[in-house]
């Protein structure tokens, strides 16, 4: 695994170990290696951008799950260069991982992606055949998917998982809760438009299912939710009467980095469910998804 110490990685490790798999993870520092050891995971020191070290790290593995990201949190994402690391991970890192996996003789590659690649479809349902809308912000993720697709051959298989926006025990969710508590805007787009979310705890089961899924690209998440309902749930969780949406001026200033997060995307994950039997344990978003973080913040 790459990205093993992040919010996705924690969920995936739990699911894989629970299914009896032996997990080996990339560690970039001694601190990461210690964290992984505490979770019963063997770590290897290698660079996401060093093909030779990755080939050595992958030796003896049956599959590789590339979950590495470096997402800026909150308004820090508006700063110049804030997305440089994340973009490099998707453009260069995913290419190096896919090439190393091929050289190491790995049979299957699972690549993380996002469902907000899709174009705005209004009230219409979106499946994996729906068109995407590529922008400067989306292009690195599209390239990561492309590298996975090029990895596939007669002897190798690739699965791309387009996750909804993660909601759970993660830095972005906690940041949005803090804003809602302070009466600040948390909503992007239009209240009646649709968005696709996934609970952090459901990511692990999806990656586990991807190990035996037919090769291809799949949407993964809960039932789509109206953006107005999502914002209202954040307000309810922190005891506020309501929460607001960002003004259009802020969205214009955010450019492509915010635009693809405002599209109406009524995304279906039915294809993945039919192909693998996977179902989300958190199927419908509500304030209950947020209460553990609220309780944690209150007791801190």
GROMACS .gro file of C-alpha atoms in nm:
model
  300
    1UNK     CA    1   0.000   0.000   0.000
    2UNK     CA    2   0.091   0.361  -0.048
    3UNK     CA    3  -0.084   0.628   0.157
    4UNK     CA    4  -0.119   0.382   0.445
    5UNK     CA    5  -0.107   0.638   0.727
    6UNK     CA    6  -0.379   0.862   0.580
    7UNK     CA    7  -0.753   0.849   0.639
    8UNK     CA    8  -0.802   0.603   0.351
    9UNK     CA    9  -0.506   0.393   0.458
   10UNK     CA   10  -0.635   0.345   0.812
   11UNK     CA   11  -0.965   0.212   0.683
   12UNK     CA   12  -0.801  -0.014   0.425
   13UNK     CA   13  -0.553  -0.164   0.671
   14UNK     CA   14  -0.839  -0.251   0.907
   15UNK     CA   15  -1.038  -0.418   0.628
   16UNK     CA   16  -0.746  -0.610   0.478
   17UNK     CA   17  -0.621  -0.739   0.811
   18UNK     CA   18  -0.975  -0.835   0.906
   19UNK     CA   19  -0.993  -1.046   0.591
   20UNK     CA   20  -0.665  -1.220   0.675
   21UNK     CA   21  -0.439  -1.040   0.430
   22UNK     CA   22  -0.077  -0.961   0.508
   23UNK     CA   23  -0.019  -0.590   0.450
   24UNK     CA   24   0.305  -0.418   0.358
   25UNK     CA   25   0.308  -0.040   0.341
   26UNK     CA   26   0.530   0.238   0.217
   27UNK     CA   27   0.671   0.455   0.497
   28UNK     CA   28   0.832   0.790   0.424
   29UNK     CA   29   0.966   0.853   0.775
   30UNK     CA   30   1.054   0.682   1.102
   31UNK     CA   31   0.736   0.827   1.252
   32UNK     CA   32   0.525   0.668   0.978
   33UNK     CA   33   0.704   0.336   1.024
   34UNK     CA   34   0.629   0.344   1.397
   35UNK     CA   35   0.263   0.425   1.333
   36UNK     CA   36   0.235   0.134   1.092
   37UNK     CA   37   0.411  -0.103   1.331
   38UNK     CA   38   0.159  -0.011   1.601
   39UNK     CA   39  -0.113  -0.123   1.360
   40UNK     CA   40   0.061  -0.451   1.288
   41UNK     CA   41   0.176  -0.350   0.941
   42UNK     CA   42   0.521  -0.423   0.800
   43UNK     CA   43   0.669  -0.108   0.647
   44UNK     CA   44   0.930  -0.050   0.379
   45UNK     CA   45   1.126   0.270   0.324
   46UNK     CA   46   1.100   0.378  -0.037
   47UNK     CA   47   1.015   0.685  -0.239
   48UNK     CA   48   0.693   0.714  -0.435
   49UNK     CA   49   0.903   0.865  -0.712
   50UNK     CA   50   1.189   0.612  -0.711
   51UNK     CA   51   1.105   0.319  -0.935
   52UNK     CA   52   1.393   0.097  -0.824
   53UNK     CA   53   1.309   0.127  -0.454
   54UNK     CA   54   0.942   0.060  -0.525
   55UNK     CA   55   1.019  -0.253  -0.725
   56UNK     CA   56   1.220  -0.385  -0.433
   57UNK     CA   57   0.945  -0.290  -0.187
   58UNK     CA   58   0.680  -0.472  -0.392
   59UNK     CA   59   0.872  -0.797  -0.417
   60UNK     CA   60   0.654  -1.091  -0.320
   61UNK     CA   61   0.328  -0.895  -0.316
   62UNK     CA   62   0.015  -1.008  -0.500
   63UNK     CA   63  -0.144  -0.665  -0.543
   64UNK     CA   64  -0.065  -0.296  -0.501
   65UNK     CA   65  -0.311  -0.036  -0.372
   66UNK     CA   66  -0.201   0.317  -0.459
   67UNK     CA   67  -0.384   0.545  -0.216
   68UNK     CA   68  -0.126   0.821  -0.182
   69UNK     CA   69  -0.256   1.180  -0.169
   70UNK     CA   70  -0.153   1.508  -0.008
   71UNK     CA   71  -0.469   1.717   0.016
   72UNK     CA   72  -0.444   2.070   0.159
   73UNK     CA   73  -0.708   2.146   0.420
   74UNK     CA   74  -0.949   2.437   0.409
   75UNK     CA   75  -0.845   2.778   0.290
   76UNK     CA   76  -0.482   2.666   0.268
   77UNK     CA   77  -0.584   2.511  -0.063
   78UNK     CA   78  -0.628   2.862  -0.205
   79UNK     CA   79  -0.262   2.952  -0.160
   80UNK     CA   80  -0.029   2.947  -0.461
   81UNK     CA   81   0.136   2.609  -0.494
   82UNK     CA   82  -0.086   2.446  -0.231
   83UNK     CA   83  -0.178   2.158  -0.464
   84UNK     CA   84   0.170   2.105  -0.606
   85UNK     CA   85   0.248   1.798  -0.392
   86UNK     CA   86  -0.089   1.636  -0.450
   87UNK     CA   87  -0.066   1.696  -0.825
   88UNK     CA   88   0.285   1.549  -0.838
   89UNK     CA   89   0.168   1.240  -0.650
   90UNK     CA   90  -0.107   1.183  -0.906
   91UNK     CA   91   0.100   1.267  -1.214
   92UNK     CA   92   0.448   1.134  -1.135
   93UNK     CA   93   0.384   0.909  -0.836
   94UNK     CA   94   0.105   0.708  -0.997
   95UNK     CA   95   0.316   0.660  -1.311
   96UNK     CA   96   0.613   0.539  -1.108
   97UNK     CA   97   0.395   0.306  -0.902
   98UNK     CA   98   0.232   0.152  -1.209
   99UNK     CA   99   0.568   0.102  -1.385
  100UNK     CA  100   0.723  -0.047  -1.072
  101UNK     CA  101   0.428  -0.281  -1.022
  102UNK     CA  102   0.461  -0.404  -1.378
  103UNK     CA  103   0.836  -0.459  -1.338
  104UNK     CA  104   0.783  -0.639  -1.006
  105UNK     CA  105   0.536  -0.877  -1.167
  106UNK     CA  106   0.237  -0.761  -0.961
  107UNK     CA  107  -0.088  -0.906  -1.091
  108UNK     CA  108  -0.328  -0.632  -0.983
  109UNK     CA  109  -0.316  -0.257  -0.927
  110UNK     CA  110  -0.586  -0.065  -0.740
  111UNK     CA  111  -0.572   0.309  -0.804
  112UNK     CA  112  -0.752   0.573  -0.596
  113UNK     CA  113  -0.952   0.836  -0.784
  114UNK     CA  114  -1.245   1.074  -0.724
  115UNK     CA  115  -1.599   1.087  -0.856
  116UNK     CA  116  -1.610   1.466  -0.886
  117UNK     CA  117  -1.430   1.424  -1.217
  118UNK     CA  118  -1.772   1.394  -1.378
  119UNK     CA  119  -1.932   1.684  -1.561
  120UNK     CA  120  -2.230   1.860  -1.406
  121UNK     CA  121  -2.536   1.646  -1.484
  122UNK     CA  122  -2.803   1.843  -1.302
  123UNK     CA  123  -3.078   1.605  -1.191
  124UNK     CA  124  -2.954   1.322  -1.410
  125UNK     CA  125  -2.794   1.008  -1.272
  126UNK     CA  126  -2.424   0.950  -1.332
  127UNK     CA  127  -2.261   0.613  -1.389
  128UNK     CA  128  -1.913   0.511  -1.502
  129UNK     CA  129  -2.003   0.572  -1.868
  130UNK     CA  130  -2.100   0.934  -1.808
  131UNK     CA  131  -1.866   1.201  -1.947
  132UNK     CA  132  -1.608   1.365  -1.727
  133UNK     CA  133  -1.506   1.732  -1.743
  134UNK     CA  134  -1.130   1.780  -1.740
  135UNK     CA  135  -0.994   2.101  -1.591
  136UNK     CA  136  -0.650   2.207  -1.470
  137UNK     CA  137  -0.749   2.076  -1.126
  138UNK     CA  138  -0.884   1.747  -1.257
  139UNK     CA  139  -0.609   1.667  -1.506
  140UNK     CA  140  -0.363   1.512  -1.255
  141UNK     CA  141  -0.631   1.269  -1.134
  142UNK     CA  142  -0.721   1.179  -1.491
  143UNK     CA  143  -0.354   1.105  -1.557
  144UNK     CA  144  -0.341   0.879  -1.251
  145UNK     CA  145  -0.634   0.682  -1.392
  146UNK     CA  146  -0.462   0.669  -1.731
  147UNK     CA  147  -0.143   0.527  -1.581
  148UNK     CA  148  -0.347   0.251  -1.416
  149UNK     CA  149  -0.523   0.175  -1.744
  150UNK     CA  150  -0.189   0.154  -1.927
  151UNK     CA  151  -0.066  -0.089  -1.661
  152UNK     CA  152  -0.333  -0.339  -1.761
  153UNK     CA  153  -0.229  -0.612  -2.003
  154UNK     CA  154  -0.297  -0.976  -2.081
  155UNK     CA  155  -0.130  -1.073  -1.753
  156UNK     CA  156  -0.208  -0.769  -1.535
  157UNK     CA  157  -0.534  -0.617  -1.415
  158UNK     CA  158  -0.618  -0.267  -1.293
  159UNK     CA  159  -0.912  -0.136  -1.091
  160UNK     CA  160  -0.978   0.237  -1.052
  161UNK     CA  161  -1.201   0.343  -0.764
  162UNK     CA  162  -1.370   0.682  -0.800
  163UNK     CA  163  -1.452   0.768  -0.441
  164UNK     CA  164  -1.701   1.032  -0.337
  165UNK     CA  165  -1.592   1.315  -0.110
  166UNK     CA  166  -1.468   1.157   0.213
  167UNK     CA  167  -1.665   1.239   0.527
  168UNK     CA  168  -1.553   1.096   0.859
  169UNK     CA  169  -1.263   1.113   1.097
  170UNK     CA  170  -1.043   1.327   0.874
  171UNK     CA  171  -0.894   1.676   0.878
  172UNK     CA  172  -1.129   1.821   0.616
  173UNK     CA  173  -1.444   1.706   0.797
  174UNK     CA  174  -1.317   1.847   1.126
  175UNK     CA  175  -1.233   2.176   0.955
  176UNK     CA  176  -1.583   2.203   0.808
  177UNK     CA  177  -1.737   2.126   1.146
  178UNK     CA  178  -1.532   2.403   1.305
  179UNK     CA  179  -1.655   2.646   1.040
  180UNK     CA  180  -2.017   2.542   1.091
  181UNK     CA  181  -1.976   2.586   1.467
  182UNK     CA  182  -1.846   2.939   1.408
  183UNK     CA  183  -2.135   3.023   1.176
  184UNK     CA  184  -1.914   3.033   0.867
  185UNK     CA  185  -1.985   2.898   0.519
  186UNK     CA  186  -1.932   2.527   0.454
  187UNK     CA  187  -2.136   2.466   0.137
  188UNK     CA  188  -2.010   2.462  -0.221
  189UNK     CA  189  -2.237   2.489  -0.525
  190UNK     CA  190  -2.616   2.521  -0.521
  191UNK     CA  191  -2.835   2.385  -0.238
  192UNK     CA  192  -3.055   2.183  -0.474
  193UNK     CA  193  -2.763   2.025  -0.661
  194UNK     CA  194  -2.630   1.679  -0.586
  195UNK     CA  195  -2.302   1.560  -0.439
  196UNK     CA  196  -2.144   1.219  -0.386
  197UNK     CA  197  -1.992   1.129  -0.049
  198UNK     CA  198  -1.835   0.824   0.110
  199UNK     CA  199  -1.785   0.752   0.479
  200UNK     CA  200  -1.419   0.702   0.564
  201UNK     CA  201  -1.497   0.365   0.724
  202UNK     CA  202  -1.638   0.231   0.394
  203UNK     CA  203  -1.320   0.288   0.194
  204UNK     CA  204  -1.145  -0.017   0.335
  205UNK     CA  205  -1.417  -0.257   0.233
  206UNK     CA  206  -1.419  -0.110  -0.117
  207UNK     CA  207  -1.045  -0.164  -0.163
  208UNK     CA  208  -1.081  -0.517  -0.026
  209UNK     CA  209  -1.357  -0.584  -0.280
  210UNK     CA  210  -1.142  -0.434  -0.557
  211UNK     CA  211  -0.885  -0.710  -0.508
  212UNK     CA  212  -1.124  -0.955  -0.675
  213UNK     CA  213  -1.342  -0.720  -0.882
  214UNK     CA  214  -1.350  -0.747  -1.260
  215UNK     CA  215  -1.096  -0.500  -1.400
  216UNK     CA  216  -1.233  -0.154  -1.473
  217UNK     CA  217  -1.337   0.178  -1.325
  218UNK     CA  218  -1.600   0.201  -1.051
  219UNK     CA  219  -1.780   0.468  -0.851
  220UNK     CA  220  -1.771   0.410  -0.476
  221UNK     CA  221  -1.981   0.589  -0.218
  222UNK     CA  222  -2.310   0.633  -0.039
  223UNK     CA  223  -2.635   0.742  -0.199
  224UNK     CA  224  -2.602   1.092  -0.347
  225UNK     CA  225  -2.728   1.376  -0.129
  226UNK     CA  226  -2.854   1.726  -0.198
  227UNK     CA  227  -2.592   1.984  -0.107
  228UNK     CA  228  -2.845   2.174   0.099
  229UNK     CA  229  -2.914   1.863   0.306
  230UNK     CA  230  -2.542   1.804   0.356
  231UNK     CA  231  -2.486   2.159   0.480
  232UNK     CA  232  -2.790   2.134   0.709
  233UNK     CA  233  -2.646   1.817   0.864
  234UNK     CA  234  -2.320   1.995   0.947
  235UNK     CA  235  -2.521   2.269   1.119
  236UNK     CA  236  -2.733   2.013   1.309
  237UNK     CA  237  -2.425   1.824   1.426
  238UNK     CA  238  -2.278   2.133   1.596
  239UNK     CA  239  -2.608   2.266   1.732
  240UNK     CA  240  -2.654   2.552   1.485
  241UNK     CA  241  -2.986   2.643   1.328
  242UNK     CA  242  -2.833   2.664   0.982
  243UNK     CA  243  -2.507   2.679   0.787
  244UNK     CA  244  -2.440   2.878   0.474
  245UNK     CA  245  -2.286   2.839   0.130
  246UNK     CA  246  -1.980   3.015  -0.005
  247UNK     CA  247  -2.057   3.324  -0.210
  248UNK     CA  248  -2.003   3.327  -0.585
  249UNK     CA  249  -1.711   3.568  -0.552
  250UNK     CA  250  -1.519   3.315  -0.341
  251UNK     CA  251  -1.591   3.042  -0.594
  252UNK     CA  252  -1.466   3.260  -0.878
  253UNK     CA  253  -1.148   3.336  -0.685
  254UNK     CA  254  -1.100   2.963  -0.626
  255UNK     CA  255  -1.106   2.895  -1.001
  256UNK     CA  256  -1.073   2.535  -1.119
  257UNK     CA  257  -0.976   2.414  -0.772
  258UNK     CA  258  -1.326   2.490  -0.645
  259UNK     CA  259  -1.527   2.459  -0.967
  260UNK     CA  260  -1.520   2.081  -0.989
  261UNK     CA  261  -1.636   2.064  -0.625
  262UNK     CA  262  -1.953   2.258  -0.710
  263UNK     CA  263  -2.088   2.041  -0.992
  264UNK     CA  264  -2.421   1.863  -0.954
  265UNK     CA  265  -2.323   1.496  -0.947
  266UNK     CA  266  -2.590   1.238  -0.871
  267UNK     CA  267  -2.345   0.950  -0.878
  268UNK     CA  268  -2.450   0.586  -0.866
  269UNK     CA  269  -2.226   0.316  -0.716
  270UNK     CA  270  -2.455   0.035  -0.831
  271UNK     CA  271  -2.209  -0.109  -1.083
  272UNK     CA  272  -1.949  -0.176  -0.816
  273UNK     CA  273  -2.211  -0.329  -0.588
  274UNK     CA  274  -2.331  -0.563  -0.864
  275UNK     CA  275  -1.977  -0.660  -0.964
  276UNK     CA  276  -1.844  -0.733  -0.615
  277UNK     CA  277  -2.130  -0.754  -0.365
  278UNK     CA  278  -1.983  -0.453  -0.183
  279UNK     CA  279  -2.231  -0.230  -0.006
  280UNK     CA  280  -2.164   0.080   0.199
  281UNK     CA  281  -2.229   0.040   0.570
  282UNK     CA  282  -2.317   0.411   0.570
  283UNK     CA  283  -2.563   0.431   0.283
  284UNK     CA  284  -2.734   0.765   0.346
  285UNK     CA  285  -2.559   1.076   0.472
  286UNK     CA  286  -2.693   1.244   0.786
  287UNK     CA  287  -2.566   1.426   1.094
  288UNK     CA  288  -2.488   1.092   1.259
  289UNK     CA  289  -2.181   1.063   1.037
  290UNK     CA  290  -2.040   1.372   1.207
  291UNK     CA  291  -2.127   1.319   1.572
  292UNK     CA  292  -1.812   1.118   1.664
  293UNK     CA  293  -1.594   1.413   1.560
  294UNK     CA  294  -1.819   1.656   1.747
  295UNK     CA  295  -1.793   1.448   2.064
  296UNK     CA  296  -1.416   1.421   2.021
  297UNK     CA  297  -1.383   1.799   1.982
  298UNK     CA  298  -1.601   1.862   2.288
  299UNK     CA  299  -1.392   1.632   2.507
  300UNK     CA  300  -1.057   1.765   2.388
   0.00000   0.00000   0.00000
